[in-house]
Amino acid sequence: MKTFFTQFFTWWNGQTLGTRFFTWRSGKKVGTDEFGNTYYEGGKDSDGRPKRWVIYNGYAEASAIPPGWHGWMHHRTDVAPSAENYVAHEWEKSHQTNLTGSAAAYRPRGSVLTNEERPRVTGDYDAWTPGS
């Protein structure tokens, strides 16, 4: 019952009822990533390419899509990572949750959201004054 209500009233938690219906009607499961996100393909977009979408495992966060699946989702490759032995490049970073808007977000010294005092200006800076 809880799942029905979260899917009916929220778009950021898993899938909406519209996505569920569209997936049931025309979606073909392509694969699942290490985070439990499930990828689908079906129908055609306005450019004639197959539509591709993801149903997130939990909250919908686009940064949680691994690099291989990101390339497939954006039609950079036609071969899904589940259909090949995809190995991430050494320069590809693993997922890191977006902390913007949370208490753990980055706040530099002097930010209005911290208790720290703004750093003093050093001698290598001259403030601009009108007419100078």
Coordinates of C-alpha atoms in Angstrom, one line a residue:
M1 CA 0.0 0.0 0.0
K2 CA 2.8 2.4 0.8
T3 CA 4.4 1.8 -2.6
F4 CA 1.2 2.7 -4.4
F5 CA 0.8 6.0 -2.5
T6 CA 4.5 7.0 -3.0
Q7 CA 4.2 6.2 -6.7
F8 CA 0.9 8.0 -7.0
F9 CA 1.9 11.2 -5.1
T10 CA 5.6 11.5 -5.8
W11 CA 7.7 11.5 -9.0
W12 CA 11.1 11.4 -7.2
N13 CA 10.6 8.0 -5.5
G14 CA 10.9 5.1 -7.9
Q15 CA 8.4 5.3 -10.8
T16 CA 5.1 7.1 -11.3
L17 CA 2.0 5.4 -12.3
G18 CA 2.4 6.8 -15.8
T19 CA 5.9 5.4 -16.2
R20 CA 4.7 2.1 -14.8
F21 CA 1.9 2.0 -17.5
F22 CA 4.2 3.1 -20.3
T23 CA 6.8 0.5 -19.3
W24 CA 4.2 -2.3 -19.0
R25 CA 2.7 -1.4 -22.4
S26 CA 5.8 -0.8 -24.6
G27 CA 8.9 -1.2 -22.6
K28 CA 11.5 -4.0 -23.1
K29 CA 13.9 -4.5 -20.2
V30 CA 17.5 -4.0 -21.3
G31 CA 19.3 -4.5 -18.0
T32 CA 20.0 -3.5 -14.4
D33 CA 23.0 -1.7 -13.0
E34 CA 24.9 -2.2 -9.7
F35 CA 22.6 0.3 -7.9
G36 CA 19.5 -1.6 -8.8
N37 CA 18.3 0.9 -11.4
T38 CA 16.4 -0.8 -14.3
Y39 CA 16.8 0.3 -17.9
Y40 CA 14.2 0.0 -20.6
E41 CA 13.8 0.6 -24.3
G42 CA 10.7 0.9 -26.5
G43 CA 8.9 3.0 -29.1
K44 CA 10.5 5.7 -31.1
D45 CA 11.4 9.3 -30.3
S46 CA 10.9 12.3 -32.7
D47 CA 14.2 11.5 -34.4
G48 CA 13.3 7.9 -35.0
R49 CA 15.6 6.5 -32.4
P50 CA 14.4 4.1 -29.7
K51 CA 13.1 5.7 -26.5
R52 CA 15.2 4.8 -23.5
W53 CA 14.4 5.3 -19.9
V54 CA 15.4 4.3 -16.4
I55 CA 13.4 3.3 -13.4
Y56 CA 15.4 4.2 -10.3
N57 CA 15.8 2.0 -7.3
G58 CA 14.6 4.5 -4.7
Y59 CA 14.9 8.2 -5.2
A60 CA 15.3 9.5 -8.7
E61 CA 18.8 10.9 -9.0
A62 CA 20.3 11.2 -12.4
S63 CA 23.9 11.2 -11.1
A64 CA 23.3 7.7 -9.9
I65 CA 23.4 6.4 -13.5
P66 CA 26.9 4.7 -14.0
P67 CA 29.0 6.0 -17.0
G68 CA 28.3 3.0 -19.3
W69 CA 24.5 3.3 -18.8
H70 CA 24.7 7.0 -19.2
G71 CA 26.3 6.6 -22.7
W72 CA 23.6 4.1 -23.7
M73 CA 20.8 6.3 -22.3
H74 CA 22.0 9.3 -24.4
H75 CA 22.4 7.2 -27.6
R76 CA 26.2 7.5 -27.6
T77 CA 26.3 3.7 -28.1
D78 CA 23.7 1.3 -29.3
V79 CA 25.1 -1.6 -27.2
A80 CA 23.9 -1.6 -23.6
P81 CA 26.5 -2.4 -20.9
S82 CA 24.4 -5.5 -20.0
A83 CA 25.0 -6.9 -23.6
E84 CA 28.8 -6.6 -23.4
N85 CA 31.6 -7.0 -20.9
Y86 CA 31.6 -3.3 -20.1
V87 CA 34.5 -2.2 -17.9
A88 CA 34.7 1.4 -16.7
H89 CA 37.7 3.5 -17.8
E90 CA 40.2 4.3 -15.0
W91 CA 39.3 8.0 -15.3
E92 CA 35.6 7.4 -14.7
K93 CA 34.6 8.2 -11.1
S94 CA 32.2 6.1 -9.1
H95 CA 28.9 7.6 -8.0
Q96 CA 28.9 10.2 -5.3
T97 CA 25.5 11.4 -3.9
N98 CA 24.6 15.0 -4.7
L99 CA 24.6 16.7 -1.3
T100 CA 23.3 20.1 -2.5
G101 CA 20.6 21.4 -0.2
S102 CA 21.5 19.0 2.6
A103 CA 23.3 19.7 5.9
A104 CA 26.4 17.9 4.4
A105 CA 26.6 20.2 1.4
Y106 CA 29.9 22.0 0.7
R107 CA 30.0 25.5 2.3
P108 CA 33.2 27.4 2.0
R109 CA 34.6 29.5 4.8
G110 CA 32.7 32.8 5.0
S111 CA 29.5 31.4 3.5
V112 CA 26.3 32.8 5.1
L113 CA 25.4 29.2 5.9
T114 CA 28.4 28.6 8.2
N115 CA 29.3 30.0 11.6
E116 CA 32.9 30.7 10.4
E117 CA 34.1 34.2 9.8
R118 CA 34.9 35.4 6.3
P119 CA 38.6 35.2 5.6
R120 CA 40.5 38.5 5.8
V121 CA 41.6 40.1 2.5
T122 CA 45.4 39.8 2.1
G123 CA 47.7 42.4 0.6
D124 CA 47.6 41.0 -2.9
Y125 CA 44.1 42.5 -3.4
D126 CA 43.2 46.2 -4.0
A127 CA 39.5 47.0 -3.7
W128 CA 38.1 49.0 -6.5
T129 CA 36.8 52.5 -5.7
P130 CA 34.9 54.7 -8.1
G131 CA 37.0 57.4 -9.8
S132 CA 40.3 55.8 -9.1

